[in-house]
Tab-separated table of C-alpha atoms in Angstrom:
chain	number	residue	atom	x	y	z
D	1	UNK	CA	-164.608	-0.848	-91.837
D	2	UNK	CA	-164.564	1.440	-89.194
D	3	UNK	CA	-165.787	5.356	-89.644
D	4	UNK	CA	-164.220	7.912	-87.224
D	5	UNK	CA	-165.485	11.386	-86.734
D	6	UNK	CA	-164.000	13.297	-84.950
D	7	UNK	CA	-165.399	16.876	-83.189
D	8	UNK	CA	-164.787	19.626	-80.504
D	9	UNK	CA	-161.947	21.168	-82.282
D	10	UNK	CA	-161.645	25.362	-82.333
D	11	UNK	CA	-159.828	28.314	-81.496
D	12	UNK	CA	-158.633	28.826	-77.815
D	13	UNK	CA	-156.254	31.591	-75.863
D	14	UNK	CA	-152.817	29.956	-74.377
D	15	UNK	CA	-153.554	28.378	-71.061
D	16	UNK	CA	-157.182	27.274	-72.127
D	17	UNK	CA	-158.942	23.672	-72.786
D	18	UNK	CA	-160.784	22.092	-75.498
D	19	UNK	CA	-161.844	18.418	-75.151
D	20	UNK	CA	-162.009	16.400	-78.638
D	21	UNK	CA	-164.221	13.618	-79.041
D	22	UNK	CA	-163.941	11.033	-81.855
D	23	UNK	CA	-167.146	8.609	-82.513
D	24	UNK	CA	-166.558	5.584	-84.350
D	25	UNK	CA	-169.177	3.226	-86.284
D	26	UNK	CA	-168.827	0.222	-88.416
D	27	UNK	CA	-166.814	-3.025	-87.492
D	28	UNK	CA	-165.866	-1.499	-84.009
D	29	UNK	CA	-164.229	-4.621	-83.385
D	30	UNK	CA	-161.129	-3.176	-85.078
D	31	UNK	CA	-160.866	-0.541	-82.644
D	32	UNK	CA	-159.042	-2.420	-79.755
D	33	UNK	CA	-156.219	0.205	-79.544
D	34	UNK	CA	-157.124	3.871	-80.488
D	35	UNK	CA	-155.060	7.142	-80.439
D	36	UNK	CA	-154.758	10.569	-81.016
D	37	UNK	CA	-152.605	12.196	-83.635
D	38	UNK	CA	-151.564	15.877	-84.686
D	39	UNK	CA	-150.248	17.555	-87.689
D	40	UNK	CA	-149.203	21.180	-87.991
D	41	UNK	CA	-148.494	22.801	-91.510
D	42	UNK	CA	-145.125	21.629	-92.656
D	43	UNK	CA	-144.480	19.031	-90.228
D	44	UNK	CA	-144.756	15.109	-90.030
D	45	UNK	CA	-147.966	13.782	-88.304
D	46	UNK	CA	-147.516	13.014	-84.286
D	47	UNK	CA	-149.068	10.583	-82.380
D	48	UNK	CA	-149.770	12.190	-79.076
D	49	UNK	CA	-151.644	9.635	-77.382
D	50	UNK	CA	-152.904	6.452	-77.350
D	51	UNK	CA	-155.050	3.878	-75.427
D	52	UNK	CA	-156.295	0.433	-75.761
D	53	UNK	CA	-159.640	-1.841	-74.966
D	54	UNK	CA	-158.453	-2.095	-71.641
D	55	UNK	CA	-158.041	1.392	-70.917
D	56	UNK	CA	-154.045	1.042	-70.726
D	57	UNK	CA	-152.482	4.543	-71.854
D	58	UNK	CA	-149.169	6.360	-73.585
D	59	UNK	CA	-148.745	9.728	-73.748
D	60	UNK	CA	-146.204	11.487	-75.561
D	61	UNK	CA	-144.017	13.647	-73.503
D	62	UNK	CA	-144.803	16.854	-75.424
D	63	UNK	CA	-148.250	16.474	-73.738
D	64	UNK	CA	-147.706	14.650	-70.621
D	65	UNK	CA	-149.224	16.056	-67.671
D	66	UNK	CA	-151.696	18.520	-70.046
D	67	UNK	CA	-153.476	16.018	-72.353
D	68	UNK	CA	-155.353	12.780	-71.270
D	69	UNK	CA	-156.749	10.208	-73.576
D	70	UNK	CA	-159.677	8.199	-72.639
D	71	UNK	CA	-162.476	6.198	-74.048
D	72	UNK	CA	-165.966	5.020	-73.354
D	73	UNK	CA	-166.015	1.350	-75.008
D	74	UNK	CA	-170.199	1.329	-74.303
D	75	UNK	CA	-170.525	4.598	-76.599
D	76	UNK	CA	-167.636	3.258	-79.025
D	77	UNK	CA	-166.415	7.116	-78.691
D	78	UNK	CA	-162.519	8.169	-77.984
D	79	UNK	CA	-161.555	11.754	-76.006
D	80	UNK	CA	-158.931	13.734	-75.808
D	81	UNK	CA	-159.026	16.187	-73.023
D	82	UNK	CA	-156.385	19.240	-73.587
D	83	UNK	CA	-155.595	21.742	-70.756
D	84	UNK	CA	-152.754	24.059	-70.821
D	85	UNK	CA	-152.630	24.767	-74.369
D	86	UNK	CA	-149.914	26.090	-76.006
D	87	UNK	CA	-149.402	27.816	-79.468
D	88	UNK	CA	-147.277	25.077	-80.509
D	89	UNK	CA	-150.110	22.610	-79.814
D	90	UNK	CA	-152.107	24.415	-82.978
D	91	UNK	CA	-152.464	21.656	-85.440
D	92	UNK	CA	-155.041	19.395	-87.121
D	93	UNK	CA	-156.018	16.650	-84.688
D	94	UNK	CA	-156.711	13.080	-86.301
D	95	UNK	CA	-158.489	10.074	-84.417
D	96	UNK	CA	-157.072	6.949	-85.451
D	97	UNK	CA	-158.081	2.995	-84.389
D	98	UNK	CA	-156.112	-0.223	-84.808
D	99	UNK	CA	-156.891	-4.290	-84.515
D	100	UNK	CA	-153.620	-4.373	-82.338
D	101	UNK	CA	-154.346	-4.916	-78.539
D	102	UNK	CA	-151.354	-2.742	-77.777
D	103	UNK	CA	-151.326	0.663	-78.725
D	104	UNK	CA	-148.376	2.917	-79.970
D	105	UNK	CA	-147.833	6.260	-81.204
D	106	UNK	CA	-146.478	5.316	-84.598
D	107	UNK	CA	-148.795	6.025	-87.668
D	108	UNK	CA	-148.428	2.330	-89.152
D	109	UNK	CA	-149.856	0.702	-86.057
D	110	UNK	CA	-153.715	2.283	-87.371
D	111	UNK	CA	-155.508	1.408	-90.375
D	112	UNK	CA	-158.567	3.461	-89.889
D	113	UNK	CA	-158.431	7.434	-89.854
D	114	UNK	CA	-160.633	10.308	-88.985
D	115	UNK	CA	-161.076	13.387	-91.180
D	116	UNK	CA	-159.742	15.880	-88.357
D	117	UNK	CA	-160.600	18.580	-86.228
D	118	UNK	CA	-158.867	21.884	-86.330
D	119	UNK	CA	-157.264	23.161	-83.077
D	120	UNK	CA	-156.371	26.634	-82.860
D	121	UNK	CA	-154.114	28.497	-79.965
D	122	UNK	CA	-153.392	31.746	-79.606
């Protein structure tokens, strides 16, 4: 079992920046691939960025050039740097981990999820 705890969310004005963190504990060998998802009220959960153990990354078109995913394997921590935030980025942001060596943006690839951290952009 992997435990994931997100932090760093908050309220920010449009154009601002936030950095989300996700600390992993437990069976961290199951965190070969990690990802960030977000879910706005009334909408489906959306995969926005993923990264595998070697650092290979994928970003969704909706956040490409504004958000950057990274990880520190020594600290078992996943990050999401969010710049140029827009009101449409407002959502609950979730960290996810999976045992696949290849990361993807679909929810089915991940077996462990955090509780989420709220990001509000006004």
